[in-house]
CSV table of C-alpha atoms and ligand atoms in Angstrom, one decimal:
chain,number,residue,atom,x,y,z
A,25,MET,CA,0.0,0.0,0.0
A,26,PRO,CA,1.5,3.4,-0.9
A,27,ILE,CA,2.5,5.4,2.2
A,28,VAL,CA,0.5,8.4,1.2
A,29,GLU,CA,-2.7,6.3,1.2
A,30,LEU,CA,-1.9,4.8,4.6
A,31,LEU,CA,-1.3,8.3,6.0
A,32,GLU,CA,-4.6,9.6,4.7
A,33,ARG,CA,-6.5,6.7,6.1
A,34,ALA,CA,-4.9,6.8,9.5
A,35,ALA,CA,-5.2,10.6,9.8
A,36,SER,CA,-9.0,10.3,9.2
A,37,GLY,CA,-9.3,7.7,11.9
A,38,GLY,CA,-9.2,4.6,9.7
A,39,ARG,CA,-7.7,1.4,11.2
A,40,LEU,CA,-4.2,0.2,10.3
A,41,SER,CA,-3.4,-3.5,10.2
A,42,LEU,CA,-0.3,-4.7,12.0
A,43,GLU,CA,1.6,-4.9,8.7
A,44,GLU,CA,0.5,-1.5,7.7
A,45,GLY,CA,1.5,-0.1,11.1
A,46,VAL,CA,5.0,-1.5,10.7
A,47,GLN,CA,5.2,-0.1,7.2
A,48,LEU,CA,4.1,3.4,8.2
A,49,TYR,CA,6.3,3.4,11.3
A,50,THR,CA,9.4,2.3,9.4
A,51,GLU,CA,9.0,4.0,6.0
A,52,ALA,CA,7.0,7.2,6.4
A,53,PRO,CA,9.0,10.4,6.4
A,54,LEU,CA,9.0,11.7,10.0
A,55,HIS,CA,7.3,15.1,9.3
A,56,GLU,CA,4.6,13.5,7.2
A,57,LEU,CA,4.0,11.0,9.9
A,58,GLY,CA,3.8,13.8,12.5
A,59,ALA,CA,1.5,15.8,10.3
A,60,ALA,CA,-0.9,12.9,10.1
A,61,ALA,CA,-0.8,12.3,13.8
A,62,HIS,CA,-1.4,16.1,14.5
A,63,ALA,CA,-4.3,16.1,12.1
A,64,ARG,CA,-5.8,13.2,14.0
A,65,ARG,CA,-5.2,14.9,17.3
A,66,LEU,CA,-6.9,18.1,16.0
A,67,ALA,CA,-9.8,16.1,14.7
A,68,LEU,CA,-10.3,14.5,18.1
A,69,TYR,CA,-9.7,17.7,20.1
A,70,PRO,CA,-10.4,20.8,17.9
A,71,THR,CA,-9.8,23.2,20.8
A,72,SER,CA,-6.3,24.3,21.7
A,73,ASP,CA,-6.6,22.8,25.1
A,74,VAL,CA,-3.7,20.7,26.4
A,75,THR,CA,-4.4,19.0,29.7
A,76,TYR,CA,-2.1,18.1,32.7
A,77,VAL,CA,-2.6,16.8,36.2
A,78,ILE,CA,-1.1,18.1,39.4
A,79,ASP,CA,0.5,15.0,40.9
A,80,THR,CA,3.4,13.5,42.6
A,81,THR,CA,5.1,10.1,42.6
A,82,ILE,CA,6.1,8.5,45.9
A,83,ASN,CA,8.5,5.6,45.4
A,84,TYR,CA,7.8,4.0,48.8
A,85,THR,CA,10.3,1.2,48.6
A,86,ASN,CA,13.2,0.3,46.3
A,87,VAL,CA,13.4,-3.3,47.5
A,88,CYS,CA,12.3,-5.6,44.7
A,89,ASN,CA,12.6,-9.3,43.9
A,90,VAL,CA,11.9,-9.0,40.2
A,91,HIS,CA,15.4,-7.7,39.1
A,92,CYS,CA,14.7,-6.2,35.7
A,93,THR,CA,17.9,-5.7,33.8
A,94,PHE,CA,16.8,-2.2,32.6
A,95,CYS,CA,16.2,-0.9,36.1
A,96,ALA,CA,18.7,1.1,38.1
A,97,PHE,CA,16.2,1.9,40.9
A,98,PHE,CA,15.7,-1.5,42.7
A,99,ARG,CA,17.9,-3.1,45.4
A,100,PRO,CA,17.6,-6.8,46.2
A,101,GLU,CA,16.2,-7.9,49.5
A,102,HIS,CA,18.6,-7.3,52.5
A,103,HIS,CA,20.8,-4.9,50.4
A,104,ALA,CA,22.4,-2.1,52.5
A,105,GLU,CA,20.8,0.5,50.2
A,106,GLY,CA,17.3,-0.9,50.3
A,107,TYR,CA,14.7,1.3,51.9
A,108,THR,CA,11.0,1.2,52.7
A,109,MET,CA,9.2,4.3,53.9
A,110,SER,CA,6.9,4.2,56.9
A,111,HIS,CA,3.3,5.1,56.5
A,112,ASP,CA,4.0,8.5,58.2
A,113,GLN,CA,6.7,9.2,55.7
A,114,VAL,CA,4.4,8.5,52.8
A,115,LEU,CA,1.7,10.6,54.4
A,116,SER,CA,4.0,13.5,54.9
A,117,ARG,CA,4.8,13.5,51.2
A,118,VAL,CA,1.1,13.3,50.3
A,119,LYS,CA,0.5,16.3,52.5
A,120,TRP,CA,3.3,18.2,50.9
A,121,ALA,CA,1.8,17.4,47.4
A,122,ALA,CA,-1.8,18.2,48.5
A,123,ASP,CA,-0.6,21.6,49.9
A,124,GLN,CA,0.6,22.3,46.4
A,125,GLY,CA,-2.7,21.4,44.9
A,126,ALA,CA,-2.1,17.8,43.8
A,127,THR,CA,-5.2,15.9,42.9
A,128,GLN,CA,-3.4,12.6,42.2
A,129,ILE,CA,-0.6,10.6,43.8
A,130,MET,CA,1.2,7.7,42.4
A,131,ILE,CA,2.5,5.5,45.1
A,132,GLN,CA,4.8,3.0,43.3
A,133,GLY,CA,7.8,1.0,44.2
A,134,GLY,CA,9.6,-2.3,43.9
A,135,VAL,CA,7.9,-5.7,44.4
A,136,ASN,CA,8.9,-6.0,48.1
A,137,PRO,CA,7.8,-9.4,49.5
A,138,GLU,CA,8.1,-8.1,53.1
A,139,LEU,CA,5.0,-6.0,52.5
A,140,GLY,CA,1.6,-7.7,52.7
A,141,LEU,CA,-1.7,-6.5,51.4
A,142,GLU,CA,-2.8,-5.1,54.8
A,143,TRP,CA,0.2,-2.7,54.8
A,144,PHE,CA,-1.3,-1.1,51.6
A,145,GLU,CA,-4.9,-1.2,52.9
A,146,ARG,CA,-4.0,0.7,56.0
A,147,LEU,CA,-1.9,3.2,54.0
A,148,PHE,CA,-4.6,3.8,51.4
A,149,ARG,CA,-7.3,4.1,54.0
A,150,ARG,CA,-5.2,6.8,55.8
A,151,VAL,CA,-4.5,8.7,52.6
A,152,HIS,CA,-8.1,8.6,51.6
A,153,ALA,CA,-9.3,9.7,55.0
A,154,GLU,CA,-6.8,12.5,55.6
A,155,PHE,CA,-6.6,13.7,51.9
A,156,PRO,CA,-10.0,13.0,50.3
A,157,SER,CA,-9.4,15.4,47.4
A,158,VAL,CA,-6.3,13.4,46.3
A,159,ASP,CA,-6.9,10.3,44.1
A,160,ILE,CA,-4.8,7.2,44.7
A,161,HIS,CA,-3.6,6.3,41.2
A,162,SER,CA,-1.1,3.8,42.4
A,163,LEU,CA,0.9,0.6,42.2
A,164,SER,CA,1.4,-1.4,39.0
A,165,VAL,CA,0.6,-4.8,37.6
A,166,SER,CA,3.9,-6.2,39.0
A,167,GLU,CA,3.1,-5.0,42.5
A,168,VAL,CA,-0.5,-6.4,42.3
A,169,ILE,CA,0.9,-9.8,41.2
A,170,GLY,CA,3.6,-9.6,43.9
A,171,LEU,CA,0.9,-9.0,46.5
A,172,ALA,CA,-1.2,-11.9,45.2
A,173,LYS,CA,1.8,-14.2,45.7
A,174,VAL,CA,2.5,-12.9,49.2
A,175,GLU,CA,-1.1,-13.4,50.1
A,176,ASP,CA,-1.5,-16.7,48.2
A,177,SER,CA,-4.5,-15.0,46.6
A,178,SER,CA,-5.4,-13.8,43.1
A,179,PRO,CA,-4.7,-10.4,41.5
A,180,SER,CA,-8.4,-10.0,41.2
A,181,ASP,CA,-9.0,-10.4,45.0
A,182,VAL,CA,-6.0,-8.1,45.6
A,183,LEU,CA,-7.6,-5.4,43.4
A,184,VAL,CA,-11.0,-5.8,45.1
A,185,ARG,CA,-9.4,-5.2,48.5
A,186,LEU,CA,-7.2,-2.3,47.3
A,187,LYS,CA,-10.3,-0.6,45.7
A,188,ALA,CA,-12.2,-1.0,48.9
A,189,ALA,CA,-9.3,0.7,50.7
A,190,GLY,CA,-9.5,3.7,48.4
A,191,MET,CA,-7.3,3.0,45.4
A,192,LYS,CA,-9.0,4.6,42.5
A,193,SER,CA,-7.1,3.6,39.4
A,194,LEU,CA,-4.2,1.5,38.2
A,195,PRO,CA,-1.3,3.0,36.3
A,196,GLY,CA,0.0,1.2,33.2
A,197,ALA,CA,3.6,0.8,34.5
A,198,GLY,CA,5.5,-2.4,34.0
A,199,ALA,CA,4.3,-3.0,30.4
A,200,GLU,CA,7.7,-2.3,28.8
A,201,ILE,CA,7.2,-4.3,25.5
A,202,LEU,CA,4.4,-6.9,25.7
A,203,VAL,CA,6.2,-9.4,23.6
A,204,GLU,CA,7.5,-12.6,25.2
A,205,ARG,CA,10.9,-12.6,23.5
A,206,VAL,CA,11.7,-9.1,24.8
A,207,ARG,CA,10.4,-9.8,28.4
A,208,LYS,CA,12.5,-12.9,28.7
A,209,ARG,CA,15.6,-10.8,28.0
A,210,ILE,CA,14.9,-7.7,30.1
A,211,SER,CA,12.4,-8.7,32.8
A,212,ALA,CA,12.3,-12.5,32.9
A,213,ARG,CA,10.6,-12.6,36.4
A,214,LYS,CA,7.9,-10.1,35.5
A,215,ALA,CA,4.3,-10.9,34.4
A,216,LYS,CA,4.1,-12.4,30.9
A,217,PRO,CA,2.3,-10.3,28.3
A,218,ASP,CA,-1.0,-12.2,28.8
A,219,GLU,CA,-0.7,-11.9,32.6
A,220,TRP,CA,-0.1,-8.1,32.3
A,221,LEU,CA,-3.1,-7.7,30.1
A,222,GLY,CA,-5.2,-10.0,32.3
A,223,VAL,CA,-4.6,-7.9,35.4
A,224,MET,CA,-5.4,-4.8,33.5
A,225,ARG,CA,-8.6,-6.4,32.3
A,226,GLU,CA,-9.5,-7.4,35.9
A,227,ALA,CA,-8.9,-3.8,37.1
A,228,GLN,CA,-11.0,-2.4,34.2
A,229,MET,CA,-13.9,-4.9,35.0
A,230,LEU,CA,-13.9,-3.5,38.6
A,231,GLY,CA,-14.4,0.0,37.2
A,232,MET,CA,-10.9,1.2,37.8
A,233,PRO,CA,-9.6,3.5,35.0
A,234,THR,CA,-6.2,2.4,33.8
A,235,THR,CA,-3.4,3.8,31.6
A,236,ALA,CA,-1.2,1.9,29.2
A,237,THR,CA,2.5,2.5,28.7
A,238,MET,CA,5.4,1.4,26.5
A,239,MET,CA,9.1,1.6,27.4
A,240,PHE,CA,10.9,1.4,24.0
A,241,GLY,CA,14.5,1.5,23.0
A,242,SER,CA,16.0,-1.4,25.0
A,243,ILE,CA,16.4,-4.6,22.9
A,244,GLU,CA,13.1,-4.8,20.9
A,245,THR,CA,12.8,-4.5,17.2
A,246,LYS,CA,10.6,-1.9,15.5
A,247,ALA,CA,8.1,-4.5,14.5
A,248,GLU,CA,7.8,-5.6,18.2
A,249,ARG,CA,6.9,-2.0,19.1
A,250,ILE,CA,3.9,-2.2,16.8
A,251,GLU,CA,3.1,-5.7,18.2
A,252,HIS,CA,2.9,-4.0,21.6
A,253,LEU,CA,0.5,-1.4,20.3
A,254,ASP,CA,-1.5,-4.1,18.7
A,255,VAL,CA,-2.1,-6.1,21.9
A,256,LEU,CA,-3.1,-2.9,23.7
A,257,ARG,CA,-5.5,-1.9,20.9
A,258,ARG,CA,-7.1,-5.4,21.0
A,259,LEU,CA,-7.8,-5.2,24.8
A,260,GLN,CA,-9.1,-1.6,24.4
A,261,ASP,CA,-11.5,-2.9,21.7
A,262,GLU,CA,-12.8,-5.3,24.3
A,263,THR,CA,-12.9,-3.2,27.4
A,264,HIS,CA,-12.5,0.5,26.6
A,265,GLY,CA,-10.8,0.7,30.0
A,266,PHE,CA,-7.6,2.6,29.1
A,267,THR,CA,-7.8,6.4,29.5
A,268,ALA,CA,-4.4,7.1,27.8
A,269,PHE,CA,-1.3,5.8,26.3
A,270,ILE,CA,2.1,6.9,27.5
A,271,PRO,CA,5.2,5.9,25.6
A,272,TRP,CA,8.7,6.7,27.0
A,273,TYR,CA,12.1,5.6,26.1
A,274,TYR,CA,14.6,3.5,28.0
A,275,VAL,CA,17.2,5.4,30.0
A,276,PRO,CA,20.3,3.2,30.0
A,277,TRP,CA,23.0,5.1,31.8
A,278,LYS,CA,23.1,3.4,35.2
A,279,THR,CA,21.3,0.1,34.4
A,280,PRO,CA,22.8,-3.5,34.2
A,281,LEU,CA,21.4,-3.8,30.6
A,282,LYS,CA,23.2,-0.7,29.4
A,283,GLY,CA,22.7,0.3,25.7
A,284,LYS,CA,21.9,3.5,24.0
A,285,GLU,CA,19.3,6.2,24.5
A,286,ALA,CA,16.7,6.6,21.7
A,287,SER,CA,17.1,9.8,19.7
A,288,GLY,CA,14.6,12.7,19.9
A,289,LEU,CA,13.5,11.9,16.3
A,290,GLU,CA,12.8,8.3,17.2
A,291,TYR,CA,10.7,9.5,20.2
A,292,LEU,CA,8.6,11.7,18.0
A,293,ARG,CA,8.2,8.9,15.5
A,294,VAL,CA,6.9,6.6,18.2
A,295,LEU,CA,4.4,9.2,19.4
A,296,ALA,CA,3.1,9.8,15.9
A,297,ILE,CA,2.6,6.1,15.1
A,298,SER,CA,1.0,5.6,18.5
A,299,ARG,CA,-1.6,8.3,17.8
A,300,LEU,CA,-2.4,6.8,14.5
A,301,TYR,CA,-2.3,3.1,15.4
A,302,LEU,CA,-4.2,3.3,18.7
A,303,ASP,CA,-7.4,4.6,17.0
A,304,ASN,CA,-9.4,3.6,20.1
A,305,PHE,CA,-7.4,5.4,22.7
A,306,ALA,CA,-8.7,8.8,23.7
A,307,HIS,CA,-5.5,10.4,24.9
A,308,LEU,CA,-1.8,10.4,24.1
A,309,GLN,CA,0.5,11.7,26.8
A,310,ALA,CA,3.8,13.5,26.2
A,311,SER,CA,6.1,11.7,28.6
A,312,TRP,CA,8.5,14.6,29.0
A,313,LEU,CA,10.3,13.1,32.1
A,314,THR,CA,12.9,11.3,30.0
A,315,PRO,CA,13.3,13.5,26.8
A,316,GLY,CA,12.8,16.8,28.7
A,317,LEU,CA,10.3,19.6,28.6
A,318,LYS,CA,11.4,21.0,25.2
A,319,MET,CA,10.8,17.6,23.5
A,320,GLY,CA,7.5,17.5,25.4
A,321,GLN,CA,6.6,20.8,23.7
A,322,LEU,CA,7.4,19.3,20.3
A,323,ALA,CA,5.3,16.2,21.2
A,324,LEU,CA,2.2,18.4,21.1
A,325,PHE,CA,2.7,18.5,17.3
A,326,TYR,CA,3.1,14.7,17.0
A,327,GLY,CA,-0.2,13.6,18.3
A,328,CYS,CA,-0.1,14.4,22.0
A,329,ASP,CA,-3.0,16.2,23.8
A,330,ASP,CA,-1.8,15.8,27.4
A,331,MET,CA,1.3,16.7,29.2
A,332,GLY,CA,1.0,14.1,32.0
A,333,GLY,CA,1.7,15.3,35.5
A,334,THR,CA,4.0,17.5,37.4
A,335,ILE,CA,5.7,14.3,38.7
A,336,LEU,CA,7.5,15.9,41.6
A,337,GLU,CA,10.0,13.6,43.4
A,338,GLU,CA,10.1,10.7,41.0
A,339,ARG,CA,13.0,8.3,41.6
A,340,VAL,CA,12.8,5.3,39.2
A,341,VAL,CA,13.7,7.2,36.0
A,342,HIS,CA,15.8,9.6,38.0
A,343,ASP,CA,18.0,6.8,39.3
A,344,ALA,CA,18.5,5.5,35.7
A,345,GLY,CA,20.1,8.8,34.8
A,346,SER,CA,17.3,11.2,33.8
A,347,THR,CA,17.2,14.5,35.7
A,348,ASN,CA,14.3,16.3,34.2
A,349,GLU,CA,11.8,18.0,36.6
A,350,ALA,CA,9.2,20.7,36.1
A,351,THR,CA,7.1,23.1,38.1
A,352,ARG,CA,3.5,23.7,37.2
A,353,LYS,CA,4.5,27.1,35.8
A,354,GLN,CA,7.2,25.6,33.6
A,355,LEU,CA,4.8,23.0,32.3
A,356,GLU,CA,2.2,25.6,31.5
A,357,GLU,CA,4.7,27.9,29.9
A,358,ILE,CA,5.9,25.1,27.6
A,359,VAL,CA,2.2,24.6,26.5
A,360,ILE,CA,1.5,28.3,26.0
A,361,GLY,CA,4.8,28.7,24.1
A,362,ALA,CA,3.6,26.0,21.6
A,363,GLY,CA,0.4,28.0,21.0
A,364,PHE,CA,-1.9,25.8,23.1
A,365,ARG,CA,-3.9,26.5,26.3
A,366,PRO,CA,-3.0,24.6,29.4
A,367,VAL,CA,-5.9,23.1,31.4
A,368,VAL,CA,-5.8,21.3,34.7
A,369,ARG,CA,-7.5,17.9,34.7
A,370,ASP,CA,-7.9,15.1,37.3
A,371,THR,CA,-7.1,11.4,37.1
A,372,TYR,CA,-10.4,10.8,35.1
A,373,TRP,CA,-9.7,13.5,32.6
A,374,ASN,CA,-12.4,15.7,34.1
A,375,LEU,CA,-11.3,19.3,33.4
A,376,ARG,CA,-10.8,21.4,36.5
A,377,PRO,CA,-11.4,25.0,35.7
A,378,ASP,CA,-11.8,25.6,39.4
A,379,MET,CA,-8.0,25.1,39.8
A,380,PRO,CA,-6.3,28.3,38.7
A,381,LEU,CA,-3.3,28.1,36.4
A,382,ALA,CA,0.1,28.8,37.9
A,383,THR,CA,0.8,31.2,35.1
A,384,ALA,CA,-2.3,33.2,36.0
A,385,SER,CA,-0.7,34.4,39.2
B,429,SF4,S1,11.3,-2.1,37.0
B,429,SF4,FE1,10.0,-2.4,38.8
B,429,SF4,S2,9.7,-4.6,38.9
B,429,SF4,FE2,11.5,-4.2,37.6
B,429,SF4,S3,13.3,-4.3,39.0
B,429,SF4,FE3,12.7,-2.1,38.8
B,429,SF4,S4,11.3,-1.8,40.6
B,429,SF4,FE4,11.4,-4.0,40.3
């Protein structure tokens, strides 16, 4: 199929087959791919609004028994540099974030077998009771599966109890590339692709919104990136439970796996094909934490309609060698500088006009 015809079909919301997705991703000139993705984004959201959420990430423990080779954050059990925060320490960080207007917290960490489900239930109940305006968008499929093992239970039962304790939604972390060959090499102890998708399906059936992610640029082929998009698109056809897709690239600098960082051009290419291939995903998020705010600004012309969160205090990507951070004002200025209008949203993509912009003061 000629590239120009594929671009036209995808820009107008038509579905690409797996083979067509690979062809478009690998052969289309970057700017034409970007133009098609931007046209699709403008068709979906004709206003100049670009959303973001005020949030923080609290990495409550770095102890992990999964040992992914691309991860510089974790420490094995009993390691001298291992840490686990107390509930009071987590709560004090939630308070700090809430004082700055955060409406969402992402409590995420390693898969620490010392922590049972009750530890999280007590923590989430306290967060919910003391900070009712902050949504608990927390943990990951890996942590849910780890808890099911500790409790000799099922991921579904774990999710039911976490939801009852106040957890509102499940982030899409830990997907990396949902292709068996890749996972065997970079995260052999992690959930297999079908398990990851199965836990997401369970969460969605419980009414929990979820996001989907992709960490690209480690050892996967370009075709495997499109395979990853394809399995997500199939689950979304079935459940419509993903709110957004968030691709970011692997940061190799301090990891056992090592390797090279993806280029800015590759990042933009991935964003554009994601917007076009994932025709059933409402939102595409500019994951500026690894490529930086200026690339995040460019991402708004390659299919993205959301700038993610303020992500204060994140450690996982930071420990791998990425040092990007942003205040609300900086994030808004980047959006305004690109000719768009920043709008605060919450975890469920409800717009929050009641929350004044930082650039308004
Ligand atoms: S990526 Fe997550 S699951 Fe893998 S080693 Fe790091 S903390 Fe553990």
